[in-house]
Amino acid sequence: MRASLEAGRRAVAVVVSCAGLAAGATACGTAQLSPPASAARATQSEGPLAGLTADQIARRAIADLAAVPSVHVAGSTGQDGQTAFLDLTSGTKGCTETLRIPGQGTSTLLQIGTTVWFKPSDQEWKWMAYGVPAAARRHLEGKYLQTPDVPAGMAAWCSRGELASAFGSELKDLVKGKITTISGQPALQLAGQRHSASAYVTISARPEFLRIDVSGQEHTVFTGYNRPLTLTPPPADQTISTAQLAALGAQAHG
């Protein structure tokens, strides 16, 4: 593998750290953003958000993200010449997550309660199955590994609270920007004063994140708020436990 899943996960994590408009986040752009030239006109369209500062609006959106029953998050980011794509749906009973790194394959995670199934890419299976008899390795590819030890914190964002906290401490020093439309919904831009990043939230008394852009190249899109989420365990014949994997490895040294 040219890079590990952990490296890819760190690349995707830039979406959160930068999308959080972190002051001093080295992976983000540093272009200065000026307050909107027509703030008075924008205020007329802000509805219930007109009396709030950009930072107050961000805190409300963060609180909503932590409390919402379900949400879908899709993002892409580039770091060290590598691009990673994340697709995550998180609900009250668990989550499903896909991480795709071009040239390295796609990894999938499913968490239901405290049970986790991890389906590595074929390349990752070759690495994870090191020490497993060659004759058995072909039976591993395409299967889910049921394990409590998920590589590189793949399940870190399954909790909406943890997802929200990734934004919370760093989402500050914002100014109100333009009024626009995203996915058919009126949206207010919250622009970082020290980084070329913008968060867009719904114009409502309970603002929700719609999109976060970083440097015009990295994007995170939020959809599917409050939609029912059904999570189904993979079939038994598509699953292998860590104990089974260890047993296969032991056969090579038996």
C-alpha positions as a Python dict, from the first residue, in 0.01 Angstrom:
ca = {
    (1, 'M'): (0, 0, 0),
    (2, 'R'): (128, 346, -84),
    (3, 'A'): (-34, 481, 232),
    (4, 'S'): (-220, 328, 521),
    (5, 'L'): (-588, 368, 602),
    (6, 'E'): (-476, 585, 891),
    (7, 'A'): (-313, 827, 650),
    (8, 'G'): (-630, 839, 446),
    (9, 'R'): (-839, 893, 757),
    (10, 'R'): (-615, 1180, 859),
    (11, 'A'): (-663, 1328, 514),
    (12, 'V'): (-1039, 1317, 552),
    (13, 'A'): (-1008, 1461, 902),
    (14, 'V'): (-878, 1778, 741),
    (15, 'V'): (-1236, 1837, 628),
    (16, 'V'): (-1339, 1866, 992),
    (17, 'S'): (-1040, 2060, 1119),
    (18, 'C'): (-1048, 2303, 829),
    (19, 'A'): (-1424, 2308, 800),
    (20, 'G'): (-1421, 2401, 1166),
    (21, 'L'): (-1239, 2711, 1048),
    (22, 'A'): (-967, 2633, 1299),
    (23, 'A'): (-747, 2927, 1380),
    (24, 'G'): (-397, 2816, 1293),
    (25, 'A'): (-491, 2492, 1114),
    (26, 'T'): (-187, 2447, 894),
    (27, 'A'): (-364, 2237, 629),
    (28, 'C'): (-610, 2514, 549),
    (29, 'G'): (-561, 2816, 328),
    (30, 'T'): (-466, 3139, 499),
    (31, 'A'): (-623, 3396, 271),
    (32, 'Q'): (-790, 3679, 459),
    (33, 'L'): (-1163, 3720, 413),
    (34, 'S'): (-1326, 4060, 438),
    (35, 'P'): (-1670, 4119, 595),
    (36, 'P'): (-1948, 4144, 335),
    (37, 'A'): (-1970, 4484, 169),
    (38, 'S'): (-2348, 4488, 191),
    (39, 'A'): (-2411, 4372, 546),
    (40, 'A'): (-2727, 4580, 578),
    (41, 'R'): (-2885, 4418, 273),
    (42, 'A'): (-2787, 4070, 394),
    (43, 'T'): (-2944, 4132, 735),
    (44, 'Q'): (-3280, 4191, 570),
    (45, 'S'): (-3275, 3832, 442),
    (46, 'E'): (-3145, 3663, 755),
    (47, 'G'): (-3483, 3610, 915),
    (48, 'P'): (-3454, 3461, 1267),
    (49, 'L'): (-3073, 3479, 1243),
    (50, 'A'): (-3064, 3857, 1202),
    (51, 'G'): (-3014, 3926, 1572),
    (52, 'L'): (-2737, 3671, 1618),
    (53, 'T'): (-2365, 3696, 1555),
    (54, 'A'): (-2197, 3451, 1320),
    (55, 'D'): (-2035, 3274, 1616),
    (56, 'Q'): (-2370, 3239, 1793),
    (57, 'I'): (-2524, 3089, 1479),
    (58, 'A'): (-2235, 2843, 1451),
    (59, 'R'): (-2284, 2731, 1810),
    (60, 'R'): (-2653, 2668, 1744),
    (61, 'A'): (-2569, 2461, 1436),
    (62, 'I'): (-2312, 2262, 1635),
    (63, 'A'): (-2567, 2192, 1909),
    (64, 'D'): (-2820, 2080, 1650),
    (65, 'L'): (-2568, 1846, 1488),
    (66, 'A'): (-2500, 1684, 1824),
    (67, 'A'): (-2869, 1635, 1902),
    (68, 'V'): (-3018, 1546, 1563),
    (69, 'P'): (-3152, 1186, 1535),
    (70, 'S'): (-2966, 1126, 1208),
    (71, 'V'): (-2756, 1303, 948),
    (72, 'H'): (-2570, 1220, 628),
    (73, 'V'): (-2225, 1368, 572),
    (74, 'A'): (-2025, 1346, 248),
    (75, 'G'): (-1684, 1504, 205),
    (76, 'S'): (-1369, 1510, -2),
    (77, 'T'): (-1029, 1646, 76),
    (78, 'G'): (-674, 1643, -52),
    (79, 'Q'): (-358, 1621, 153),
    (80, 'D'): (2, 1538, 57),
    (81, 'G'): (-108, 1484, -302),
    (82, 'Q'): (-374, 1231, -205),
    (83, 'T'): (-752, 1268, -220),
    (84, 'A'): (-992, 1086, 13),
    (85, 'F'): (-1371, 1068, -3),
    (86, 'L'): (-1592, 1010, 299),
    (87, 'D'): (-1958, 910, 303),
    (88, 'L'): (-2114, 879, 648),
    (89, 'T'): (-2466, 834, 780),
    (90, 'S'): (-2498, 856, 1158),
    (91, 'G'): (-2803, 780, 1371),
    (92, 'T'): (-2901, 709, 1729),
    (93, 'K'): (-2831, 334, 1701),
    (94, 'G'): (-2513, 340, 1496),
    (95, 'C'): (-2370, 442, 1163),
    (96, 'T'): (-2249, 333, 824),
    (97, 'E'): (-1936, 485, 677),
    (98, 'T'): (-1740, 449, 354),
    (99, 'L'): (-1389, 581, 297),
    (100, 'R'): (-1257, 574, -59),
    (101, 'I'): (-899, 653, -157),
    (102, 'P'): (-840, 641, -534),
    (103, 'G'): (-576, 383, -616),
    (104, 'Q'): (-615, 215, -277),
    (105, 'G'): (-976, 105, -278),
    (106, 'T'): (-1278, 150, -58),
    (107, 'S'): (-1324, 62, 309),
    (108, 'T'): (-1662, 29, 476),
    (109, 'L'): (-1759, 43, 842),
    (110, 'L'): (-2091, -54, 999),
    (111, 'Q'): (-2163, 2, 1366),
    (112, 'I'): (-2482, -114, 1535),
    (113, 'G'): (-2483, -47, 1907),
    (114, 'T'): (-2146, -167, 2034),
    (115, 'T'): (-2086, -412, 1750),
    (116, 'V'): (-1861, -306, 1464),
    (117, 'W'): (-1805, -463, 1123),
    (118, 'F'): (-1516, -336, 915),
    (119, 'K'): (-1477, -424, 547),
    (120, 'P'): (-1127, -330, 432),
    (121, 'S'): (-1036, -272, 72),
    (122, 'D'): (-870, -564, -105),
    (123, 'Q'): (-534, -392, -63),
    (124, 'E'): (-591, -351, 311),
    (125, 'W'): (-698, -713, 347),
    (126, 'K'): (-364, -818, 201),
    (127, 'W'): (-191, -615, 469),
    (128, 'M'): (-423, -718, 755),
    (129, 'A'): (-407, -1084, 657),
    (130, 'Y'): (-29, -1092, 664),
    (131, 'G'): (67, -1423, 825),
    (132, 'V'): (-256, -1593, 718),
    (133, 'P'): (-196, -1896, 493),
    (134, 'A'): (-199, -1792, 128),
    (135, 'A'): (-467, -2049, 49),
    (136, 'A'): (-700, -1881, 299),
    (137, 'R'): (-641, -1520, 204),
    (138, 'R'): (-863, -1532, -102),
    (139, 'H'): (-1153, -1624, 125),
    (140, 'L'): (-1106, -1301, 323),
    (141, 'E'): (-1131, -1048, 45),
    (142, 'G'): (-1469, -882, 22),
    (143, 'K'): (-1567, -986, 375),
    (144, 'Y'): (-1642, -786, 689),
    (145, 'L'): (-1415, -822, 988),
    (146, 'Q'): (-1615, -813, 1311),
    (147, 'T'): (-1382, -638, 1552),
    (148, 'P'): (-1374, -403, 1850),
    (149, 'D'): (-1043, -263, 1724),
    (150, 'V'): (-1129, -38, 1429),
    (151, 'P'): (-821, 98, 1248),
    (152, 'A'): (-740, 467, 1269),
    (153, 'G'): (-1054, 569, 1455),
    (154, 'M'): (-1286, 486, 1166),
    (155, 'A'): (-1582, 490, 1409),
    (156, 'A'): (-1488, 823, 1564),
    (157, 'W'): (-1764, 1011, 1383),
    (158, 'C'): (-2043, 758, 1437),
    (159, 'S'): (-2164, 964, 1730),
    (160, 'R'): (-2322, 1292, 1626),
    (161, 'G'): (-2186, 1434, 1949),
    (162, 'E'): (-1829, 1346, 1854),
    (163, 'L'): (-1887, 1474, 1504),
    (164, 'A'): (-2015, 1804, 1642),
    (165, 'S'): (-1731, 1832, 1892),
    (166, 'A'): (-1483, 1809, 1605),
    (167, 'F'): (-1622, 2145, 1495),
    (168, 'G'): (-1713, 2298, 1829),
    (169, 'S'): (-1389, 2410, 1990),
    (170, 'E'): (-1248, 2560, 1671),
    (171, 'L'): (-1555, 2711, 1504),
    (172, 'K'): (-1503, 3074, 1595),
    (173, 'D'): (-1392, 3414, 1464),
    (174, 'L'): (-1662, 3412, 1197),
    (175, 'V'): (-1841, 3686, 1007),
    (176, 'K'): (-2172, 3674, 823),
    (177, 'G'): (-2135, 3650, 450),
    (178, 'K'): (-2368, 3617, 153),
    (179, 'I'): (-2719, 3478, 131),
    (180, 'T'): (-2737, 3193, -120),
    (181, 'T'): (-2931, 2877, -200),
    (182, 'I'): (-2799, 2525, -135),
    (183, 'S'): (-3000, 2216, -228),
    (184, 'G'): (-3305, 2436, -273),
    (185, 'Q'): (-3278, 2589, 74),
    (186, 'P'): (-3190, 2950, 161),
    (187, 'A'): (-2851, 2950, 330),
    (188, 'L'): (-2635, 3198, 519),
    (189, 'Q'): (-2259, 3192, 480),
    (190, 'L'): (-2043, 3201, 794),
    (191, 'A'): (-1696, 3298, 677),
    (192, 'G'): (-1370, 3252, 864),
    (193, 'Q'): (-1182, 3577, 913),
    (194, 'R'): (-842, 3409, 911),
    (195, 'H'): (-891, 3119, 668),
    (196, 'S'): (-1039, 3073, 323),
    (197, 'A'): (-1319, 2852, 455),
    (198, 'S'): (-1693, 2897, 475),
    (199, 'A'): (-1978, 2721, 652),
    (200, 'Y'): (-2332, 2751, 515),
    (201, 'V'): (-2632, 2705, 744),
    (202, 'T'): (-3007, 2702, 698),
    (203, 'I'): (-3182, 3032, 768),
    (204, 'S'): (-3405, 2918, 1053),
    (205, 'A'): (-3438, 2950, 1428),
    (206, 'R'): (-3263, 2614, 1447),
    (207, 'P'): (-2983, 2652, 1191),
    (208, 'E'): (-2829, 2338, 1048),
    (209, 'F'): (-2510, 2294, 849),
    (210, 'L'): (-2565, 2250, 476),
    (211, 'R'): (-2213, 2271, 340),
    (212, 'I'): (-1859, 2359, 438),
    (213, 'D'): (-1598, 2463, 182),
    (214, 'V'): (-1226, 2494, 239),
    (215, 'S'): (-995, 2674, -5),
    (216, 'G'): (-1240, 2606, -289),
    (217, 'Q'): (-1112, 2246, -311),
    (218, 'E'): (-1233, 2059, -4),
    (219, 'H'): (-1601, 2018, 62),
    (220, 'T'): (-1834, 1867, 321),
    (221, 'V'): (-2206, 1840, 252),
    (222, 'F'): (-2472, 1774, 517),
    (223, 'T'): (-2806, 1622, 416),
    (224, 'G'): (-3061, 1372, 542),
    (225, 'Y'): (-3132, 1539, 875),
    (226, 'N'): (-3385, 1335, 1078),
    (227, 'R'): (-3436, 1068, 813),
    (228, 'P'): (-3508, 714, 938),
    (229, 'L'): (-3191, 504, 940),
    (230, 'T'): (-3210, 124, 915),
    (231, 'L'): (-2888, -63, 992),
    (232, 'T'): (-2867, -434, 909),
    (233, 'P'): (-2578, -664, 1007),
    (234, 'P'): (-2397, -826, 713),
    (235, 'P'): (-2481, -1193, 644),
    (236, 'A'): (-2284, -1445, 846),
    (237, 'D'): (-2121, -1588, 533),
    (238, 'Q'): (-1979, -1242, 459),
    (239, 'T'): (-1829, -1196, 806),
    (240, 'I'): (-1516, -1317, 978),
    (241, 'S'): (-1432, -1252, 1342),
    (242, 'T'): (-1095, -1142, 1474),
    (243, 'A'): (-1069, -1480, 1651),
    (244, 'Q'): (-1118, -1661, 1319),
    (245, 'L'): (-858, -1443, 1154),
    (246, 'A'): (-614, -1511, 1436),
    (247, 'A'): (-680, -1885, 1404),
    (248, 'L'): (-598, -1874, 1036),
    (249, 'G'): (-275, -1695, 1117),
    (250, 'A'): (-188, -1953, 1381),
    (251, 'Q'): (-222, -2230, 1124),
    (252, 'A'): (68, -2079, 935),
    (253, 'H'): (290, -2129, 1239),
    (254, 'G'): (138, -2456, 1363),
}
